[in-house]
Short mmCIF file of N, CA and C in Angstrom, two decimals:
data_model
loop_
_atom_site.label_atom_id
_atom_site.label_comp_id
_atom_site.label_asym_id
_atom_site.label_seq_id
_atom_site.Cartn_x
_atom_site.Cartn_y
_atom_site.Cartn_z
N UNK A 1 -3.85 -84.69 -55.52
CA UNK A 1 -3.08 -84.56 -54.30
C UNK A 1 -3.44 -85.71 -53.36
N UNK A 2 -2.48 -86.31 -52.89
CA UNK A 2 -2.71 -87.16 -51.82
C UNK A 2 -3.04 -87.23 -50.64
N UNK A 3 -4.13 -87.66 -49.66
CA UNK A 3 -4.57 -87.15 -48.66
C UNK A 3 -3.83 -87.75 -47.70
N UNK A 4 -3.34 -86.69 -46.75
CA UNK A 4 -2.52 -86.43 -45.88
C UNK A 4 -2.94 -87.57 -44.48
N UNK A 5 -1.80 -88.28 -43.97
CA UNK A 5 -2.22 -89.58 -42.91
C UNK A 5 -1.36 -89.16 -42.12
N UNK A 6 -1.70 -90.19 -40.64
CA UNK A 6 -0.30 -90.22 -39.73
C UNK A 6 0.28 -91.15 -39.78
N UNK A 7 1.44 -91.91 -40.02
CA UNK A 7 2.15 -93.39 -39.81
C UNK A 7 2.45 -93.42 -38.57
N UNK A 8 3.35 -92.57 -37.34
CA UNK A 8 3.29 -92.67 -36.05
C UNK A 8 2.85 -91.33 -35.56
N UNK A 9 2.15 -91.35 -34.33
CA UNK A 9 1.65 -90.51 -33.91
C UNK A 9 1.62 -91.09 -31.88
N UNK A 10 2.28 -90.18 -31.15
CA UNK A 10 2.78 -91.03 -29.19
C UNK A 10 3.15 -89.69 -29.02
N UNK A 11 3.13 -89.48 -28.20
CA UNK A 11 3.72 -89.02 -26.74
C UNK A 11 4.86 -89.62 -26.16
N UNK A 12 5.46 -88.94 -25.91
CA UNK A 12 6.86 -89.36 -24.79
C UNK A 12 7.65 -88.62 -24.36
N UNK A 13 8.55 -88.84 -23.77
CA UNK A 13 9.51 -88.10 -22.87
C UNK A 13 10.44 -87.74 -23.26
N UNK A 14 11.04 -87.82 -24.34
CA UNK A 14 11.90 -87.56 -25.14
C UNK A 14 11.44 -87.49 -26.62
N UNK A 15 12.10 -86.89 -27.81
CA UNK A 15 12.16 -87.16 -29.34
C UNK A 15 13.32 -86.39 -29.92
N UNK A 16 13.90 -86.98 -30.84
CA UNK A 16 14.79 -86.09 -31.89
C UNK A 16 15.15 -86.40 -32.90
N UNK A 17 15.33 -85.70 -34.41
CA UNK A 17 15.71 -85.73 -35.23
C UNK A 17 17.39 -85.86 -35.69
N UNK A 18 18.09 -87.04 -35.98
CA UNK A 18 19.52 -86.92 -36.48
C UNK A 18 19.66 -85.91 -37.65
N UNK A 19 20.35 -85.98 -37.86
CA UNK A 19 21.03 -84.99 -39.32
C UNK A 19 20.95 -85.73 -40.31
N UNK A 20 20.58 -87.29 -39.99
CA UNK A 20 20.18 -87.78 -41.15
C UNK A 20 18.87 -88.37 -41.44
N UNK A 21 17.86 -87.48 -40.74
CA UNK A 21 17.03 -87.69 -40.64
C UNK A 21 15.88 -89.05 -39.87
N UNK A 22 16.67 -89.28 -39.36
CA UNK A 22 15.99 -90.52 -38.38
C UNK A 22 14.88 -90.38 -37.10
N UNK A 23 14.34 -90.44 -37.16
CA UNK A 23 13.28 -90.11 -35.87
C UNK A 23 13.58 -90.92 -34.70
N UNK A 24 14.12 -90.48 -33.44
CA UNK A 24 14.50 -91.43 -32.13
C UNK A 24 13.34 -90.75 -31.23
N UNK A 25 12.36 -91.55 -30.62
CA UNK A 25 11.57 -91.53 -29.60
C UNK A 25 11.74 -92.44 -28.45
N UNK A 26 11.82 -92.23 -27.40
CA UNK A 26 11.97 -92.27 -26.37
C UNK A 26 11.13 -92.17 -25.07
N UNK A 27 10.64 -93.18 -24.25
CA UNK A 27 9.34 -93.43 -23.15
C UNK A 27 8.08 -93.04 -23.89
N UNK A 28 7.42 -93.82 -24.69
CA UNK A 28 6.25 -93.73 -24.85
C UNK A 28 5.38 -93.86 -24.19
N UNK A 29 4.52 -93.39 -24.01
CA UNK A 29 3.29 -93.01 -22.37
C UNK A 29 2.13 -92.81 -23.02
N UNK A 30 1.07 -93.69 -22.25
CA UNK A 30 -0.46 -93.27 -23.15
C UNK A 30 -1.30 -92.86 -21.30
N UNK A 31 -0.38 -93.58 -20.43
CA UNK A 31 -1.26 -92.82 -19.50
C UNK A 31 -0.80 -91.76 -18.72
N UNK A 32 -1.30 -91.23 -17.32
CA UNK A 32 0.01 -90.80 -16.93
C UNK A 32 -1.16 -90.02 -14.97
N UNK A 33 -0.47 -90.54 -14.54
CA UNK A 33 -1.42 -90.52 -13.20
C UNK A 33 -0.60 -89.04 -12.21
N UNK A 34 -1.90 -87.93 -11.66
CA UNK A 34 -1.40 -86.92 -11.37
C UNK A 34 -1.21 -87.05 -9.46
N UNK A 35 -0.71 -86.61 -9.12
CA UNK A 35 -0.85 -86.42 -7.46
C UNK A 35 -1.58 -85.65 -7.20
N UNK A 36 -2.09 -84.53 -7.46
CA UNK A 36 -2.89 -83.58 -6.78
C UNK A 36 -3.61 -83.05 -8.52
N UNK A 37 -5.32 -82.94 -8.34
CA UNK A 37 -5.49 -81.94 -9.38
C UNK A 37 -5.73 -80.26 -9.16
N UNK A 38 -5.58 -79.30 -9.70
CA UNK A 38 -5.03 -79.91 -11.30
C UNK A 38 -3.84 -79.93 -10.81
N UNK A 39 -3.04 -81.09 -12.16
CA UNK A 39 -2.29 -81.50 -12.08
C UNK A 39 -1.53 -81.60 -13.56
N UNK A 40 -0.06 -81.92 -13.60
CA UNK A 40 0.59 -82.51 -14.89
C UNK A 40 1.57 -83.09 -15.12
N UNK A 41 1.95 -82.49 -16.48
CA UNK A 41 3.35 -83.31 -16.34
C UNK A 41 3.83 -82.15 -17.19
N UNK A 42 5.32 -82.17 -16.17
CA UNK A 42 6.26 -80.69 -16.83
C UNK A 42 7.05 -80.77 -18.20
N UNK A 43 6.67 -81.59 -18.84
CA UNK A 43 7.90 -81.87 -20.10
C UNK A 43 7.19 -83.18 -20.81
N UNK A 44 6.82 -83.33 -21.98
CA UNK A 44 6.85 -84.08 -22.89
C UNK A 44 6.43 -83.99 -24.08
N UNK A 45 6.51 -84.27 -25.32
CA UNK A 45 6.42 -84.37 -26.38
C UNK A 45 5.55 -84.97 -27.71
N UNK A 46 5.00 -84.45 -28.17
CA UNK A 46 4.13 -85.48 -28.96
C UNK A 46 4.93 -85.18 -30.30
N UNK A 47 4.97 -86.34 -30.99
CA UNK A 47 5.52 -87.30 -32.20
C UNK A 47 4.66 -87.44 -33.40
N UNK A 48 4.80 -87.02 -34.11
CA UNK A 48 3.87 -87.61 -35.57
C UNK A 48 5.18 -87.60 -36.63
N UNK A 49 4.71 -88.88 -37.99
CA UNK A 49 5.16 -88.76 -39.06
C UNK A 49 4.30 -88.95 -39.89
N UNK A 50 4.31 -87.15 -40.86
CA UNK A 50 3.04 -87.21 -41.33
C UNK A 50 3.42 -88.18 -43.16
N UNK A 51 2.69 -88.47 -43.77
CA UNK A 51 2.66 -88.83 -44.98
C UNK A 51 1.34 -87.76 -46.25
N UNK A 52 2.20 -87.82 -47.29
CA UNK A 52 1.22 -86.98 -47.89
C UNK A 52 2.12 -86.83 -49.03
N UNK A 53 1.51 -85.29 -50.21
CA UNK A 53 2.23 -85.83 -51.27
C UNK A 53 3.48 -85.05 -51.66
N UNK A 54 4.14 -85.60 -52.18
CA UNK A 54 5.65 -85.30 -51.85
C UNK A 54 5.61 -83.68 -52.23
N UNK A 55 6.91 -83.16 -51.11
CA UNK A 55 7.41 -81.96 -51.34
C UNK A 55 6.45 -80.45 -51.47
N UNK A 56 5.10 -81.29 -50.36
CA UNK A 56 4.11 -80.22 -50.17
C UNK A 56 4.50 -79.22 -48.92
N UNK A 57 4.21 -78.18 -48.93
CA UNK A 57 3.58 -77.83 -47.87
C UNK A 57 2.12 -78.22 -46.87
N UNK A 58 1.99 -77.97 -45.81
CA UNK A 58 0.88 -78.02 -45.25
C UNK A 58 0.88 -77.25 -43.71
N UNK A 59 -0.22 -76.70 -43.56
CA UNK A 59 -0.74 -75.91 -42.52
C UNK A 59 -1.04 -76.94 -41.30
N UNK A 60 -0.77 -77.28 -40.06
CA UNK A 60 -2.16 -78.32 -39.73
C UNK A 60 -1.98 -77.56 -38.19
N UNK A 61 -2.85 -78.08 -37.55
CA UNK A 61 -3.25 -77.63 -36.04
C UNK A 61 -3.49 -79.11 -35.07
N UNK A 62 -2.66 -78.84 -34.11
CA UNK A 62 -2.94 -79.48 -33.21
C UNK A 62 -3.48 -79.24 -31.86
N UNK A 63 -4.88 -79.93 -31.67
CA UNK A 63 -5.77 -79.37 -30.47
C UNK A 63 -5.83 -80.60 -29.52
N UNK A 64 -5.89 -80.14 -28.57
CA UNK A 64 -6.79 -81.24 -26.87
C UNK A 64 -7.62 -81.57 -26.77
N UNK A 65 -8.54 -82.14 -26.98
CA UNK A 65 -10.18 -82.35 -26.62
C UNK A 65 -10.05 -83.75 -25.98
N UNK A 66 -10.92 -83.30 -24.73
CA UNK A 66 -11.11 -84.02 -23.37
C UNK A 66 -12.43 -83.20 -22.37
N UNK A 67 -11.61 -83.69 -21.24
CA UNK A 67 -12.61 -83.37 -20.39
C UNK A 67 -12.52 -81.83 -19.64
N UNK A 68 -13.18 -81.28 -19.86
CA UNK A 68 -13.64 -79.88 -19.25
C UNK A 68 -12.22 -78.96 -20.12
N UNK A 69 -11.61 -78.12 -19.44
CA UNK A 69 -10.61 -77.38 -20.37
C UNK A 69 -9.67 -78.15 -21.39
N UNK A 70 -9.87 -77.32 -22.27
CA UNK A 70 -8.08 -78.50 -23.01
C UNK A 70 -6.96 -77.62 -22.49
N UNK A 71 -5.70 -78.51 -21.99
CA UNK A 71 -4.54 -78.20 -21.36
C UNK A 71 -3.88 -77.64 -22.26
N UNK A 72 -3.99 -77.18 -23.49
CA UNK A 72 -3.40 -76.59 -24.46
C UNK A 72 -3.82 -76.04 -25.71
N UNK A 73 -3.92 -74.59 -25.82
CA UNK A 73 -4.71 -74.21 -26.68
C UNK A 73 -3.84 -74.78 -28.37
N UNK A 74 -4.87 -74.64 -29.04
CA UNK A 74 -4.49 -75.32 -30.29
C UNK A 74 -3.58 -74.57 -30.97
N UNK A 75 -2.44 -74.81 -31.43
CA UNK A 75 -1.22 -74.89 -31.97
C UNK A 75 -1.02 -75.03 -33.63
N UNK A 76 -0.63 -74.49 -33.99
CA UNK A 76 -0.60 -74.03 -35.82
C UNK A 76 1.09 -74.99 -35.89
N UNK A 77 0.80 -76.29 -36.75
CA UNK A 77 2.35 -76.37 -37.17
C UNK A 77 2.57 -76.35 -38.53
N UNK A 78 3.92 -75.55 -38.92
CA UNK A 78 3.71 -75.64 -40.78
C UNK A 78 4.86 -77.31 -40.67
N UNK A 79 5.03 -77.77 -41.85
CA UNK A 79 5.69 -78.66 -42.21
C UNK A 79 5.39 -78.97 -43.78
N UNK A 80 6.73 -79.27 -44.29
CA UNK A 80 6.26 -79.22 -45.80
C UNK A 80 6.89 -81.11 -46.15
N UNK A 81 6.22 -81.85 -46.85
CA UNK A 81 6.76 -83.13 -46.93
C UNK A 81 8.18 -83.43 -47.70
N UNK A 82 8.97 -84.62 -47.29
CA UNK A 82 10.02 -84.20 -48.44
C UNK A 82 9.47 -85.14 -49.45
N UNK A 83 11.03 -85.50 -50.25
CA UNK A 83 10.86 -85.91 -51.63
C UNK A 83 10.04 -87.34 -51.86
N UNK A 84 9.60 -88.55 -50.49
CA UNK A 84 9.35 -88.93 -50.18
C UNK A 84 8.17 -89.20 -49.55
N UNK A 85 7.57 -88.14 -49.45
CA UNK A 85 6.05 -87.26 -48.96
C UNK A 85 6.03 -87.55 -47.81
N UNK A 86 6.77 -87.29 -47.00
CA UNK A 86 6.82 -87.55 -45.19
C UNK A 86 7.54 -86.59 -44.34
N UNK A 87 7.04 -86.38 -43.51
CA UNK A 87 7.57 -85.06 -42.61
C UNK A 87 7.15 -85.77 -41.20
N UNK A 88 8.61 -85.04 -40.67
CA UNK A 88 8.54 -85.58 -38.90
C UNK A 88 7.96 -84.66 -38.22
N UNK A 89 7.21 -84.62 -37.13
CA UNK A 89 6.76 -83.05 -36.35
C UNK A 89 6.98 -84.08 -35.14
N UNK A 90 7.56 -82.68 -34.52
CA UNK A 90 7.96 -82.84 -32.83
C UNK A 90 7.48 -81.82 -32.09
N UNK A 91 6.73 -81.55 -31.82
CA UNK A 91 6.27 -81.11 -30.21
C UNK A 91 6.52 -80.92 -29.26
N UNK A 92 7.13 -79.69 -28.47
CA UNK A 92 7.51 -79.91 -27.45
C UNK A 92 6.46 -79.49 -26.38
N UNK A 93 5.87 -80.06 -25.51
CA UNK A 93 5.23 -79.63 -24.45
C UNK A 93 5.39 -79.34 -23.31
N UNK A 94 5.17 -77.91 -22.61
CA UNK A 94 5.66 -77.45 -21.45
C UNK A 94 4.52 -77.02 -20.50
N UNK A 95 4.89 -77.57 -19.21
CA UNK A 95 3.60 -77.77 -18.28
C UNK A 95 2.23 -77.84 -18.70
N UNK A 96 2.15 -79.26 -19.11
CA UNK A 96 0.70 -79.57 -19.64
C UNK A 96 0.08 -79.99 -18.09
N UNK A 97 -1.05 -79.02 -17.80
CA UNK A 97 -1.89 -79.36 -16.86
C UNK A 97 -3.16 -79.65 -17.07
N UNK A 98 -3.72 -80.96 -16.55
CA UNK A 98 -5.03 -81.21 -16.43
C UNK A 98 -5.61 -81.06 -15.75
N UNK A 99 -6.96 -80.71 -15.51
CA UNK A 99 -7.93 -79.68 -14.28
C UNK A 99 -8.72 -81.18 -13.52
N UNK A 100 -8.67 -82.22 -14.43
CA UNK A 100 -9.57 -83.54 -13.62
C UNK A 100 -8.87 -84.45 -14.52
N UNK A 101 -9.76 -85.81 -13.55
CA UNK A 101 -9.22 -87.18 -14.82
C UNK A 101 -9.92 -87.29 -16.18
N UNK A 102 -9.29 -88.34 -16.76
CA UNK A 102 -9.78 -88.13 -17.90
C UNK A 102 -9.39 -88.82 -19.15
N UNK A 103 -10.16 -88.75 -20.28
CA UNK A 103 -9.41 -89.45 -21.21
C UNK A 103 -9.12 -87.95 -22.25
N UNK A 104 -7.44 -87.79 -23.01
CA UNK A 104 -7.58 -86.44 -23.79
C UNK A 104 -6.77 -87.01 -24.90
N UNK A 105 -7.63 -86.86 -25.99
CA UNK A 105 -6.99 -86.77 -26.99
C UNK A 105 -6.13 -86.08 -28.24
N UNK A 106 -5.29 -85.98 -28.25
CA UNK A 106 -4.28 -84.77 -28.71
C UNK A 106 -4.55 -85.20 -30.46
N UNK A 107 -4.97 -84.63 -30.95
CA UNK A 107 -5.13 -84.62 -32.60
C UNK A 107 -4.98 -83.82 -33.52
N UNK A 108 -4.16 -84.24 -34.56
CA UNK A 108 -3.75 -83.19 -35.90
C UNK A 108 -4.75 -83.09 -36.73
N UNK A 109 -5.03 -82.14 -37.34
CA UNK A 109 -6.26 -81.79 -38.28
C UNK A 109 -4.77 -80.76 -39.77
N UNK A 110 -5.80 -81.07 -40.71
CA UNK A 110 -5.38 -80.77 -41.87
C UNK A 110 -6.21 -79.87 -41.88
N UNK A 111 -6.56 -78.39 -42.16
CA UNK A 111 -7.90 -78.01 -42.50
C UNK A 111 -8.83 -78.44 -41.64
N UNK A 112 -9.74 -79.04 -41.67
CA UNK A 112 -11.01 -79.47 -40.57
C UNK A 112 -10.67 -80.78 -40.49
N UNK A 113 -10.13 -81.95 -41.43
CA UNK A 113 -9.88 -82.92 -41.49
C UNK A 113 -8.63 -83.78 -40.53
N UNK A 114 -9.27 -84.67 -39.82
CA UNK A 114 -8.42 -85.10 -38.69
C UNK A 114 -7.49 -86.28 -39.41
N UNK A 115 -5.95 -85.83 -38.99
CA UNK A 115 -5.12 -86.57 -39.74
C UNK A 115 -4.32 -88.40 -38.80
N UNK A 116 -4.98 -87.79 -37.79
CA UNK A 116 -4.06 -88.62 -36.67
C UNK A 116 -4.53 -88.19 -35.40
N UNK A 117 -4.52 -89.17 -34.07
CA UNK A 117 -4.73 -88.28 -32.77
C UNK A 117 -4.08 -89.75 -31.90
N UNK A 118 -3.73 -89.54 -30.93
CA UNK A 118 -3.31 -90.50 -30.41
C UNK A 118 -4.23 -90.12 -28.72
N UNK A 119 -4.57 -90.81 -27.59
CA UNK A 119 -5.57 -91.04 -26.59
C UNK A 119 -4.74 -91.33 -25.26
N UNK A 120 -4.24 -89.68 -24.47
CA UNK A 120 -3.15 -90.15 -23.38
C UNK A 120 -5.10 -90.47 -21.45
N UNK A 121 -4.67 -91.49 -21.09
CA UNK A 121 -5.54 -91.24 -20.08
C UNK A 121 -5.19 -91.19 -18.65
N UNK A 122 -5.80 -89.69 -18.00
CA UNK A 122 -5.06 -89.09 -17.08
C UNK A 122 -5.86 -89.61 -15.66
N UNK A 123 -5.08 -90.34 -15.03
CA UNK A 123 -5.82 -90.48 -13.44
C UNK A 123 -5.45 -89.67 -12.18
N UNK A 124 -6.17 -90.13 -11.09
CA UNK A 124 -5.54 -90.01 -9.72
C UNK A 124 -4.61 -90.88 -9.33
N UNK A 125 -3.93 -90.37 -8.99
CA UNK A 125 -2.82 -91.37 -8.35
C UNK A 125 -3.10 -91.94 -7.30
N UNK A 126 -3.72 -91.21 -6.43
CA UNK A 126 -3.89 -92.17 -5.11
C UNK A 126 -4.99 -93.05 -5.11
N UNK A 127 -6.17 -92.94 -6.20
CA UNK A 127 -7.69 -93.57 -6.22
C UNK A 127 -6.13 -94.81 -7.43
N UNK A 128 -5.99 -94.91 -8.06
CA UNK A 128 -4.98 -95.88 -8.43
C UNK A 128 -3.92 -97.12 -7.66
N UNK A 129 -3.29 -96.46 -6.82
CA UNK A 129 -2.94 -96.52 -5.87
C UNK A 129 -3.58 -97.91 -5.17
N UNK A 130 -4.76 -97.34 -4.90
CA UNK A 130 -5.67 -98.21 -3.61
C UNK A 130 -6.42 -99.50 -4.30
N UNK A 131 -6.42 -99.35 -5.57
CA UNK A 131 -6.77 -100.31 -6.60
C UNK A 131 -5.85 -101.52 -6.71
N UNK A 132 -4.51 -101.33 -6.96
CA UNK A 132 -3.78 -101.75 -6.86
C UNK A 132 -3.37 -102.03 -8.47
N UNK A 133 -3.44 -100.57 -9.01
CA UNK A 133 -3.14 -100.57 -10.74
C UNK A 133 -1.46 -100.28 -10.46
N UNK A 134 -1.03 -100.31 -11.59
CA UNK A 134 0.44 -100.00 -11.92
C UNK A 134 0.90 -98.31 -11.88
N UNK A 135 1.54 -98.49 -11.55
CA UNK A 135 2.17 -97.09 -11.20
C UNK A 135 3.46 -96.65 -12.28
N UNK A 136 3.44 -95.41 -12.03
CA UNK A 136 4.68 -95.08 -13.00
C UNK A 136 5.95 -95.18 -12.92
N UNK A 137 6.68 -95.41 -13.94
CA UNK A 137 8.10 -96.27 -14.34
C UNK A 137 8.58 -95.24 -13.08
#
């Protein structure tokens, strides 16, 4: 059996699957700065295309680990690969709140085995702000 990888793995503001199978993602975001903590963001999505061996099933879980709470308890997704050994998973996330700043990394595990994680990092907006970092689109 072939061990299971991620080819893309983001966050963004949008994602969807055509009918012919095409993956469209939309505002990819690795940071994302709050106004008040806790704080979040009401809507977005995390993206993976998993690879593995064709026309499997698989169990996997996706967890938060960061700083102090994770904003989302860990999540069971099934997906089975197609003939091709690749499967799209879309995520939808609804009011993800973070309790402080931080760096959090959102990661798929196979079993115990981590398949992919991608690293969103959450600030203050106003300690940003006064810095004179970039602000959001």
């Amino acid at each position: 059996m072939k061990q299971l990888t991620t080819e893309i793995i983001a966050l963004c503001d949008y994602a969807s699957v055509s009918k012919e199978g095409k993956l469209s993602i939309n505002g990819v975001f690795d940071e994302l700065r709050v106004q008040k903590f806790p704080g979040g963001i009401a809507r977005a999505f995390l993206v993976a295309t998993v690879n593995g061996t064709p026309n499997t099933p698989y169990t996997l879980t996706l967890k938060v680990e960061g700083e102090g709470k994770s904003p989302l308890n860990d999540l069971n997704l099934n997906a089975v690969t197609s003939a091709n050994g690749k499967n799209n998973l879309i995520v939808e996330l609804i009011n993800l709140g973070f309790q402080k700043e931080g760096d959090y990394s959102f990661k798929i595990y196979n079993g115990g085995q981590e398949v992919g994680s991608t690293l969103l990092k959450v600030f203050d907006a106003d300690k940003q702000d006064k810095v004179g970092k970039k602000m959001p689109n």
